[in-house]
């Protein structure tokens, strides 16, 4: 591991320790379970109780230290994006007419609240095996450290609702613009024959296909209705249900064949990078950078180099319309990488992006080797 990468691990350990040390005992016990706690591999991107300690329960300094931990696992631009995404929660208050008091729903679903983001540290920072996560609605960041090395940064999830919003007549906010624009540039660059392979369905799935599964599952399909309705709060839901029903109506255009086309399989679907031109490969590389550059610089460079080494085996699959503001979805799949993106809900103005390692999310593969060696 490079000196720069060791510096990242050291910053993570210091930030995790400083945050934990700032907490009173009752909060620390919730924030710092053992590394073997099974919740370490349970994750969400919905406005759900993500376990750990919510920022709403912390003082200003403790929130600052929690954000320092989050920033230790992201590049500076990615940290900026994460904070923008979190503050979009306040915009939902306006859309809902400020009818639901913040902090009134601390159960399974808590509504839109920029303070309802959670942090948790698993195990002792700096020990042989430890990890941390920071997450809430549309932000979910995980890091697993074994023997002083970061062995996993996945799942890493960024989303945005709204995906696109006007700030003035000449300013538009788009927190995950690169993930959309690079992929659309790629699909537009394809010729007729390439598109016939890359576009797997004319209708886009309602959500990312793997949803928040702990393991990437062969044969998985989106959980169409349960993802939307389970756990909705009782208070102030009429308008939300109307919007969600509109979303469900819009996805009814999907046929059984469309749903089958969107189903995940271990055999990648879509167009292989090996069948792309050099110009198209350059666009694909730029798209991959939108994901790898979420990481601190030394890690981003190493992960990008790895993806370039398996580039011919990477597949690009698209579903839905290919023009802006049409519901759409894409998938990048290859050895040890799965990237999913969708922008379908809220009239194609609500986006999800996730980067996963089908074999090594949460460091699962290297932890098995670590424990085998230890025993």
C-alpha positions as a printed Julia matrix, in Angstrom:
375×3 Matrix{Float64}:
   0.0     0.0     0.0
   1.32    3.44   -0.91
   2.28    6.05    1.67
  -0.63    8.2     0.47
  -3.1     5.34    1.0
  -1.69    4.75    4.49
  -2.29    8.43    5.2
  -5.96    7.99    4.23
  -6.31    5.06    6.65
  -4.62    7.07    9.4
  -6.98   10.0     8.81
  -9.97    7.67    8.97
  -8.8     6.12   12.24
  -8.11    9.52   13.78
 -11.45   10.93   12.64
 -13.35    7.87   13.9
 -11.61    7.97   17.28
 -12.12   11.7    17.72
 -15.83   11.41   16.92
 -16.35    8.5    19.29
 -14.41   10.27   22.06
 -16.7    13.3    21.72
 -19.82   11.28   22.5
 -21.37   10.69   25.94
 -21.46    7.06   27.01
 -25.09    6.4    26.03
 -24.46    7.63   22.49
 -21.08    5.96   22.17
 -22.56    2.56   22.92
 -25.0     3.02   20.02
 -22.28    4.42   17.74
 -19.61    1.78   18.32
 -20.79   -1.85   18.15
 -18.32   -4.72   17.67
 -16.93   -5.27   14.2
 -18.78   -8.61   14.0
 -22.17   -6.94   14.5
 -24.41   -8.27   11.68
 -25.79   -4.79   11.08
 -22.5    -3.9     9.39
 -23.81   -5.47    6.18
 -27.29   -3.96    6.38
 -27.66   -0.73    4.47
 -30.3     1.62    3.11
 -30.69    4.64    0.87
 -34.29    5.42    1.81
 -35.34    7.93    4.53
 -35.05    5.13    7.05
 -33.46    4.54   10.44
 -29.94    3.63    9.35
 -28.83    2.62   12.87
 -26.03    4.29   14.77
 -26.37    7.89   15.94
 -28.36   10.49   13.97
 -26.92   13.96   13.55
 -30.16   15.21   15.14
 -28.98   13.85   18.51
 -25.56   15.54   18.4
 -24.26   18.97   19.28
 -22.59   21.17   16.7
 -19.05   19.94   17.44
 -20.08   16.27   17.36
 -21.79   16.78   13.98
 -18.63   18.47   12.71
 -16.53   15.5    13.79
 -18.96   13.06   12.16
 -18.66   15.0     8.91
 -14.88   14.91    9.26
 -15.19   11.11    9.32
 -17.4    11.14    6.21
 -14.95   13.43    4.43
 -12.04   11.09    5.25
 -13.55    8.5     2.9
 -14.4    10.85    0.04
 -12.64   13.22   -2.29
 -13.35   16.88   -1.56
 -15.7    17.23   -4.58
 -17.55   14.08   -3.51
 -17.89   15.37    0.06
 -19.33   18.59   -1.31
 -21.83   16.59   -3.34
 -22.8    14.5    -0.31
 -23.57   17.62    1.73
 -25.63   19.1    -1.12
 -27.62   15.85   -1.37
 -28.24   15.85    2.38
 -29.52   19.41    2.33
 -31.93   18.59   -0.48
 -33.99   17.02    2.32
 -34.97   20.55    3.37
 -36.39   21.12   -0.1
 -38.86   18.3     0.5
 -40.3    20.32    3.39
 -41.24   23.02    0.92
 -42.76   20.53   -1.52
 -44.82   19.1     1.34
 -45.94   22.5     2.59
 -43.94   22.21    5.83
 -46.77   20.1     7.32
 -44.69   17.37    8.97
 -42.63   18.54   11.98
 -39.03   17.38   11.8
 -38.09   14.8    14.39
 -41.71   13.65   14.65
 -41.08   10.34   12.88
 -38.08    8.56   14.39
 -39.42    5.09   13.64
 -38.9     2.96   10.56
 -39.46    5.92    8.23
 -38.57    9.4     9.46
 -39.51   11.7     6.6
 -37.27   14.31    5.01
 -34.84   15.85    7.49
 -31.23   17.01    6.87
 -30.45   16.06   10.47
 -31.47   12.42   10.02
 -28.12   11.11    8.76
 -26.42    8.45   10.84
 -22.85    7.47   11.64
 -21.5     4.24   13.11
 -18.02    2.84   13.75
 -17.63   -0.95   13.93
 -14.84   -2.17   16.16
 -11.86   -0.24   17.46
 -10.42    2.3    15.02
  -6.9     1.27   14.05
  -7.36   -2.38   15.07
  -6.8    -5.39   12.79
 -10.38   -5.26   11.49
 -12.71   -2.31   11.81
 -15.0    -0.2     9.68
 -17.39    2.7     9.57
 -20.37    4.0     7.69
 -22.26    7.23    7.23
 -25.69    7.22    5.68
 -29.21    8.5     5.33
 -31.56    9.33    2.5
 -29.6     9.16   -0.78
 -26.15    8.99    0.86
 -24.57    5.73    1.98
 -20.79    5.45    2.41
 -19.01    2.36    3.81
 -15.37    1.58    4.52
 -13.84   -1.66    5.78
 -10.22   -1.7     7.01
  -8.26   -4.91    7.59
  -4.61   -5.03    8.69
  -4.25   -1.31    8.07
  -5.58   -1.42    4.5
  -8.93   -0.31    3.11
 -10.29   -3.54    1.63
 -13.72   -2.27    0.66
 -15.43    1.04   -0.09
 -18.66   -0.5    -1.35
 -21.57   -0.12   -1.44
 -21.22    3.6    -2.21
 -24.5     5.31   -2.97
 -25.39    8.86   -4.03
 -28.88    9.92   -5.1
 -30.8    13.15   -5.5
 -34.39   14.29   -5.16
 -34.85   16.48   -7.05
 -32.32   15.23   -9.56
 -32.43   18.61  -11.27
 -33.66   21.93   -9.89
 -33.57   25.48  -11.19
 -31.86   27.97   -8.91
 -32.51   30.9   -11.22
 -33.08   31.57  -14.91
 -29.48   30.58  -15.64
 -28.47   28.26  -12.76
 -29.45   24.61  -12.37
 -28.44   22.27   -9.56
 -27.68   18.67  -10.64
 -25.75   16.78   -7.9
 -25.27   13.63   -9.99
 -25.05   15.25  -13.4
 -21.86   13.51  -14.55
 -23.27   10.05  -13.94
 -26.2    10.93  -16.2
 -24.51   12.99  -18.9
 -21.54   10.7   -19.56
 -23.8     7.66  -19.89
 -26.19    9.46  -22.22
 -23.24   10.65  -24.3
 -22.13    7.03  -24.58
 -25.54    5.68  -25.65
 -25.89    8.48  -28.22
 -22.48    7.6   -29.64
 -23.55    4.03  -30.43
 -24.52    3.05  -33.94
 -27.75    1.22  -34.72
 -26.27   -2.25  -34.28
 -24.54   -1.35  -31.01
 -27.73    0.21  -29.62
 -29.7    -2.92  -30.43
 -27.4    -4.76  -28.01
 -26.9    -2.04  -25.38
 -30.58   -1.04  -24.97
 -32.13   -3.98  -23.19
 -35.59   -2.45  -22.73
 -37.54    0.57  -23.94
 -38.99    0.95  -20.43
 -36.85    1.72  -17.37
 -37.22   -0.13  -14.06
 -38.68    1.89  -11.2
 -35.5     1.63   -9.1
 -32.01    0.14   -9.13
 -32.4    -3.58   -9.61
 -30.38   -4.78   -6.61
 -32.09   -2.23   -4.31
 -30.36   -2.35   -0.89
 -29.6    -6.06   -0.78
 -26.62   -6.93    1.4
 -25.42   -9.35   -1.27
 -25.61   -8.81   -5.01
 -28.06  -11.54   -6.02
 -28.23  -13.39   -9.3
 -31.74  -13.12  -10.75
 -32.69  -10.08   -8.67
 -35.48   -7.79   -9.8
 -36.56   -4.45   -8.28
 -39.02   -4.71   -5.39
 -41.6    -2.7    -7.29
 -44.25   -1.97   -4.68
 -42.75   -2.88   -1.32
 -39.9    -0.44   -1.9
 -42.47    2.35   -2.15
 -45.18    1.65    0.38
 -43.66   -0.33    3.26
 -43.19    1.71    6.41
 -44.84    4.93    5.25
 -45.69    7.19    8.2
 -49.35    7.75    9.06
 -49.09   11.53    9.17
 -49.41   13.67    6.05
 -49.14   10.88    3.47
 -52.0    11.7     1.1
 -49.97   13.86   -1.26
 -46.99   11.48   -1.08
 -49.22    8.54   -1.93
 -50.62   10.44   -4.91
 -47.13   11.15   -6.23
 -46.05    7.56   -5.63
 -49.15    6.2    -7.32
 -48.35    8.37  -10.33
 -44.9     6.79  -10.33
 -46.41    3.33  -10.15
 -48.79    4.15  -12.99
 -45.89    5.35  -15.11
 -43.99    2.12  -14.64
 -47.0     0.05  -15.66
 -45.79    0.61  -19.22
 -43.23   -2.1   -18.43
 -44.22   -5.46  -19.82
 -43.2    -8.79  -18.36
 -40.57   -8.93  -21.09
 -39.23   -5.53  -19.98
 -39.0    -6.7   -16.37
 -37.23   -9.85  -17.43
 -34.8    -7.8   -19.48
 -33.99   -5.69  -16.4
 -33.42   -8.75  -14.22
 -29.84   -9.01  -12.97
 -27.79  -11.98  -14.08
 -24.24  -13.06  -13.41
 -23.78  -13.1   -17.17
 -23.64   -9.38  -18.02
 -26.26   -7.9   -20.31
 -25.75   -5.14  -22.84
 -22.84   -4.12  -25.03
 -19.32   -5.25  -24.15
 -16.63   -2.57  -24.09
 -14.66   -4.85  -26.42
 -17.22   -3.95  -29.08
 -16.77   -0.19  -28.7
 -14.66    2.23  -30.71
 -11.75    4.12  -29.18
 -13.87    7.27  -28.98
 -16.62    5.34  -27.19
 -14.1     3.78  -24.8
 -12.92    7.28  -23.9
 -16.5     8.22  -22.95
 -16.83    5.0   -20.95
 -13.6     5.76  -19.1
 -14.88    9.25  -18.26
 -18.12    7.71  -16.96
 -16.2     5.32  -14.71
 -14.23    8.26  -13.33
 -17.48    9.8   -12.13
 -17.65    6.87   -9.7
 -13.99    6.27   -8.83
 -13.37    9.97   -8.21
 -15.73    9.8    -5.27
 -12.74    8.33   -3.4
  -9.71   10.11   -1.93
  -7.04   10.58   -4.59
  -4.69    7.59   -4.01
  -7.63    5.19   -3.76
  -9.38    6.73   -6.77
  -6.29    6.27   -8.93
  -5.8     2.66   -7.86
  -9.43    1.73   -8.44
  -9.51    3.46  -11.82
  -6.39    1.54  -12.86
  -8.08   -1.72  -11.85
 -11.18   -0.91  -13.88
  -9.07   -0.05  -16.89
  -7.42   -3.47  -16.63
 -10.81   -5.23  -16.97
 -12.32   -2.74  -19.41
 -12.81   -5.19  -22.35
 -14.98   -7.37  -20.08
 -17.17   -4.49  -18.9
 -20.75   -4.38  -20.26
 -23.0    -1.35  -20.66
 -26.78   -1.88  -20.57
 -29.42    0.84  -20.92
 -33.2     0.83  -20.39
 -35.73    3.57  -21.1
 -35.54    6.74  -23.15
 -32.24    8.13  -24.36
 -33.17   11.82  -24.24
 -32.94   14.08  -21.21
 -35.87   14.03  -18.78
 -37.11   10.69  -20.06
 -37.19    7.85  -17.48
 -33.96    5.89  -17.87
 -31.68    3.34  -16.23
 -28.25    1.91  -16.95
 -25.95   -0.77  -15.61
 -22.19   -1.24  -15.87
 -21.16   -4.78  -15.02
 -17.9    -6.66  -15.13
 -15.43   -8.57  -12.93
 -15.78   -7.25   -9.38
 -17.85   -4.22  -10.36
 -21.55   -3.4   -10.61
 -22.72    0.17  -11.17
 -26.42    0.97  -11.35
 -28.16    4.26  -12.09
 -31.81    5.17  -12.46
 -33.78    8.38  -12.93
 -37.42    7.35  -13.14
 -39.41    8.46  -10.1
 -41.01   11.91   -9.75
 -41.38   12.25  -13.51
 -37.75   11.32  -14.09
 -36.47   13.86  -11.57
 -35.3    11.54   -8.77
 -32.02    9.68   -9.26
 -30.13    6.81   -7.65
 -26.52    5.78   -8.29
 -24.67    2.91   -6.64
 -21.22    1.35   -7.01
 -20.83   -2.2    -5.72
 -18.42   -5.14   -5.72
 -20.53   -8.28   -6.25
 -17.95  -10.45   -4.51
 -16.41   -8.08   -2.0
 -18.99   -5.61   -0.67
 -18.17   -4.82    2.98
 -14.79   -6.54    2.47
 -16.52   -9.89    2.58
 -13.98  -11.76    0.45
 -10.8   -10.48    2.13
 -12.26  -10.81    5.6
 -12.77  -14.51    4.95
  -9.07  -14.8     4.08
  -8.12  -12.73    7.13
 -10.07  -14.95    9.53
  -8.77  -18.12    7.89
  -5.19  -16.93    8.34
  -5.83  -15.89   11.95
  -7.09  -19.35   12.84
